[in-house]
C-alpha positions as semicolon CSV with decimal commas, in nm:
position;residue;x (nm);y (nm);z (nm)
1;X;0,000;0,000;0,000
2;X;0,133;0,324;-0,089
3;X;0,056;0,628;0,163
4;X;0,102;1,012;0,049
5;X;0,135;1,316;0,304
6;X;0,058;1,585;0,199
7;X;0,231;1,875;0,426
8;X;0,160;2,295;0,424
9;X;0,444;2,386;0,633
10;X;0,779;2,632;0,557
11;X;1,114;2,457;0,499
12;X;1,249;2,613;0,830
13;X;0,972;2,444;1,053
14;X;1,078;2,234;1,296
15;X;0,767;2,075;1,313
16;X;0,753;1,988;0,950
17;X;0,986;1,677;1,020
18;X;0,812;1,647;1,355
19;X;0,466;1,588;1,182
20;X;0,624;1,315;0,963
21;X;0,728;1,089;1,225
22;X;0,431;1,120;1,423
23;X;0,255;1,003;1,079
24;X;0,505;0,749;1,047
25;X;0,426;0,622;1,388
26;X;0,097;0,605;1,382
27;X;0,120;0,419;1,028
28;X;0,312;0,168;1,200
29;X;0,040;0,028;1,402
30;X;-0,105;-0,073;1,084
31;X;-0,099;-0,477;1,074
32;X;0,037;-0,457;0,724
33;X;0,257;-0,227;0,774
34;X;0,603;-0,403;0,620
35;X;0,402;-0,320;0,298
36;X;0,370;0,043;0,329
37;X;0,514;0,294;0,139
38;X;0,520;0,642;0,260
39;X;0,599;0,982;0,098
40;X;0,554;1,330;0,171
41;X;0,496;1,632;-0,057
42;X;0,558;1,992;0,047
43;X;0,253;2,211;-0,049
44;X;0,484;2,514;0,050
45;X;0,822;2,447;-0,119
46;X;0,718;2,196;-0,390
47;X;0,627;2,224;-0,736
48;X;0,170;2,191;-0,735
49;X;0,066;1,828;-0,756
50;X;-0,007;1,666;-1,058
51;X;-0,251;1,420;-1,092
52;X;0,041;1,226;-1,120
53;X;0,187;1,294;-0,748
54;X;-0,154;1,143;-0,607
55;X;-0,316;0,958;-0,838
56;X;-0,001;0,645;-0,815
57;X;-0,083;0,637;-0,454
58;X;-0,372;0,425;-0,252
59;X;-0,397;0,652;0,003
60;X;-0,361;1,027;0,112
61;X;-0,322;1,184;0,408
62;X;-0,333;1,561;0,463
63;X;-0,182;1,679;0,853
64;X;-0,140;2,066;0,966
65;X;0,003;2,404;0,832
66;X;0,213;2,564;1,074
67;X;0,150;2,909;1,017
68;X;-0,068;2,853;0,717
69;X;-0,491;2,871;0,765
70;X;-0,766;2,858;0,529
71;X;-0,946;3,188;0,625
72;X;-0,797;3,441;0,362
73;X;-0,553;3,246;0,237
74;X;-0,405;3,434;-0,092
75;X;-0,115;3,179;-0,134
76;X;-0,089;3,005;-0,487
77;X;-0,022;2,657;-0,344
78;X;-0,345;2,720;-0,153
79;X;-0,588;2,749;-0,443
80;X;-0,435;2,467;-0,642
81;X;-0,422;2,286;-0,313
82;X;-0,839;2,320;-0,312
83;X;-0,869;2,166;-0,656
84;X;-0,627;1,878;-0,585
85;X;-0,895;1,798;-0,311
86;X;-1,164;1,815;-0,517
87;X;-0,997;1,588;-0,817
88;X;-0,908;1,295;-0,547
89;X;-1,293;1,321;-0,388
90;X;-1,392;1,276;-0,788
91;X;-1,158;1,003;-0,823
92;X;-1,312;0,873;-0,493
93;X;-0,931;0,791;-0,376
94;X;-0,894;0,679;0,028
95;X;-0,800;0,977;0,211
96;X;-0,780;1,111;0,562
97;X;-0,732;1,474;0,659
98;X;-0,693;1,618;1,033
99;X;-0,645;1,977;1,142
100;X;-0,582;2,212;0,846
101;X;-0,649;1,934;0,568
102;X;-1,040;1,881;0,758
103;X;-1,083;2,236;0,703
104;X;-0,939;2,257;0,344
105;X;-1,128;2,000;0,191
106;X;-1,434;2,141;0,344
107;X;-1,357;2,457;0,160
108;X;-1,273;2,300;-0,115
109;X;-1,629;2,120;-0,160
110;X;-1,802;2,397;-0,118
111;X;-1,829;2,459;0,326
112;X;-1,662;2,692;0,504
113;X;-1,403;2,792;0,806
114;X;-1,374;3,037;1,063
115;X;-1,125;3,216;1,255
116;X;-1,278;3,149;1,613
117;X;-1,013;3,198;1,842
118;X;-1,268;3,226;2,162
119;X;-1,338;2,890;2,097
120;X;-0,960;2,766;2,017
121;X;-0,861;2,435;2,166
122;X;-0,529;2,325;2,270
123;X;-0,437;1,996;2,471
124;X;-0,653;1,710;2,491
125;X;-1,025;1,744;2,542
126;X;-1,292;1,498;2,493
127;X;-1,441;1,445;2,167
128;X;-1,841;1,339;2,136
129;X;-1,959;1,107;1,915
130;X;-2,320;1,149;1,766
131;X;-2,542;0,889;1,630
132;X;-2,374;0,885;1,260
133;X;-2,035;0,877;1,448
134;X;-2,172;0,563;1,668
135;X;-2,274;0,374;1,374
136;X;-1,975;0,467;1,108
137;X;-1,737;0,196;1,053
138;X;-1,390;0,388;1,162
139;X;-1,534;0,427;1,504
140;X;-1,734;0,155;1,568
141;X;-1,609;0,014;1,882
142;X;-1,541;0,330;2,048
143;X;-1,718;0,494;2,342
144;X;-1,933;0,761;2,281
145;X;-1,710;0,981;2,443
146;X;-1,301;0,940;2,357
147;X;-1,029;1,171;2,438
148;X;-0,813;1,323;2,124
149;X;-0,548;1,550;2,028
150;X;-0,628;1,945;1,928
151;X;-0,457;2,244;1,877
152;X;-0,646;2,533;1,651
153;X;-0,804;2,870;1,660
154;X;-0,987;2,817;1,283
155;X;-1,288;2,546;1,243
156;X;-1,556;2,438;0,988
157;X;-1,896;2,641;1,062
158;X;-2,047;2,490;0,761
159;X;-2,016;2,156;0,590
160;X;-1,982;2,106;0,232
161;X;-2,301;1,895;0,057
162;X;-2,242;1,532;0,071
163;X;-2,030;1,578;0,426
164;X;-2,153;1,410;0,713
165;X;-2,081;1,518;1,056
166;X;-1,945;1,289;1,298
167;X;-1,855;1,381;1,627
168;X;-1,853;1,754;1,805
169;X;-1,685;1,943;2,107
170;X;-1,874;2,188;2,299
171;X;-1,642;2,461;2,156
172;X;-1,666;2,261;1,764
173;X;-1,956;2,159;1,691
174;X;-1,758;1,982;1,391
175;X;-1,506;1,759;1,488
176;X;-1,514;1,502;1,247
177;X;-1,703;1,433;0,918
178;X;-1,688;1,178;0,634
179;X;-1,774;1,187;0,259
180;X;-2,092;0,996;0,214
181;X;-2,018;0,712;-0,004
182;X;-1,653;0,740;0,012
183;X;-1,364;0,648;0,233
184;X;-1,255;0,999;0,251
185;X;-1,262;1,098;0,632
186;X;-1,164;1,431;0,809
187;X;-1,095;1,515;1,189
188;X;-1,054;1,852;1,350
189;X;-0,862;1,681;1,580
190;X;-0,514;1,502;1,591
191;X;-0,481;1,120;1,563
192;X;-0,139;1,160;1,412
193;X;-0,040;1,273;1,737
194;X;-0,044;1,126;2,081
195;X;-0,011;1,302;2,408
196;X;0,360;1,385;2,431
197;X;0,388;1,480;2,088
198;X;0,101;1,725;2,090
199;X;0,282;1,903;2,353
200;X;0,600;1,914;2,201
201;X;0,378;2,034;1,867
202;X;0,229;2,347;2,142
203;X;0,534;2,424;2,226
204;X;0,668;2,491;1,879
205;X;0,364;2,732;1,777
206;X;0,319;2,911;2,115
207;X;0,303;3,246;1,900
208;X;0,007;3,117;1,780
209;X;-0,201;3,085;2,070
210;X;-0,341;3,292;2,379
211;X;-0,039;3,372;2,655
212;X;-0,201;3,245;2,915
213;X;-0,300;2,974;2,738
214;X;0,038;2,860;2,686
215;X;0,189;2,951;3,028
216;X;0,443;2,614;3,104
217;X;0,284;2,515;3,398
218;X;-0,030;2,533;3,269
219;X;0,088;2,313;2,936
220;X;0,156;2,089;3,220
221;X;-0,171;2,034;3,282
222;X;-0,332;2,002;2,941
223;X;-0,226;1,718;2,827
224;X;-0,367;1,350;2,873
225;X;-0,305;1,018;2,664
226;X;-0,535;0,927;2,371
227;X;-0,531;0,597;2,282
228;X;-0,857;0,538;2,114
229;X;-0,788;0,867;1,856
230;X;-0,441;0,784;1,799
231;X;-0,535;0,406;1,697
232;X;-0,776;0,582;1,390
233;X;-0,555;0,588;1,115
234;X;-0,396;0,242;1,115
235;X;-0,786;0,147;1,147
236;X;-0,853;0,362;0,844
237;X;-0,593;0,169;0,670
238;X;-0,723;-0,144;0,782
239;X;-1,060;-0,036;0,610
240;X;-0,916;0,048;0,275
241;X;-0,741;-0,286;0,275
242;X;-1,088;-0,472;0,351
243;X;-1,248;-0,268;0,060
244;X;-0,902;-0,346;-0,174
245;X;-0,978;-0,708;-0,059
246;X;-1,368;-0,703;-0,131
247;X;-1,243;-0,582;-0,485
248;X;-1,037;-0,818;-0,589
């Protein structure tokens, strides 16, 4: 199985590398993962993807942006980003998106995203699941209510047509959707991260958040571990490969 990344961040991040070995972690828990191939491409600093960059792969994954939201976003890359999104949805290719990717391919289809930084979350909170969410295959056999990973001051305020919501917050009232018919899934929150790597993630964007928010003693305190959320991807994987298995 071969896995794309797609990444928004600036050659200088730290957390650019950071966010492709918490990917590369979580892909590991993947029972077949000796057969993966994985391969990131830099929205920022890279050439726009071709069909060709995606379309050779079986599955796509789209993390954060650093610095990078979808609110007013003038950039180039960002435009051609939206209609990459909207060619693999057409093609109906696998793909999961958290954090800036959930809120670009809702833009891309047609929803939209907010700054709401009275709402922001940071740390891990508890994530909601609501009777679509119960009964979806990707988290059937969770609780109702799991923790996860967040960290953003943007979020969708309207899905796109076709989008089905998932799970909420009491600050996001989208946390997760899917693409009816499709296994194209998106989280607000993090499953590529865990805990201990969503704090070291905090403490590389503090600029981005509220001061008090990000006091260090009160990081301390915001972060728990997440098992169920960070087992999501290598049990998205393990649905493609059913459906690849069904095929054949």
């Amino acid at each position: 199985m071969k896995v794309l990344l797609f990444q928004a961040r600036d050659e200088g991040d730290p957390m650019r590398e950071h966010e492709e070995r918490c990917f590369r972690a979580k892909l590991a828990r993947f029972e077949h993962n000796s057969r993966l191939t994985f391969t990131t491409l830099n929205l920022v600093t890279e050439p726009p993807p071709a069909q060709s960059a995606w379309s050779d792969h079986d599955v796509v994954l789209v993390g954060g942006s650093g610095k990078y939201g979808c609110v007013g976003n003038s950039h180039p890359w960002y435009s051609e980003f939206l209609q990459t999104l909207r060619e693999i949805v057409v093609a109906r290719r696998p793909m999961f998106c958290s954090c800036f990717g959930h809120q670009a391919l809702a833009v891309a289809l047609g929803g939209e995203v907010i700054v709401d930084r009275a709402n922001a979350e940071l740390g891990t909170h508890p994530i909601t699941l609501n009777e679509e969410g119960l009964a979806d295959p990707l988290y059937l056999g969770l609780k109702r209510e799991f923790t996860a990973q967040l960290g953003h001051n943007d979020r969708v305020a309207r899905l796109p047509q076709g989008a089905v919501n998932l799970a909420f917050t009491s600050a996001c009232p989208i946390q997760a959707y899917r693409i009816s018919g499709t296994l194209i899934y998106a989280t607000q929150f993090h499953p590529e991260l865990d805990h201990l790597e969503n704090q070291e993630r905090a403490m590389g964007y503090l600029q981005v958040y509220d001061v008090e928010m990000t006091r260090p003693e009160k990081l301390a305190e915001m972060f728990r571990p997440s098992d169920a959320a960070s087992g999501l991807i290598a049990k998205f994987l393990q649905l493609v490969k059913s459906r690849e298995s069904l095929a054949h």
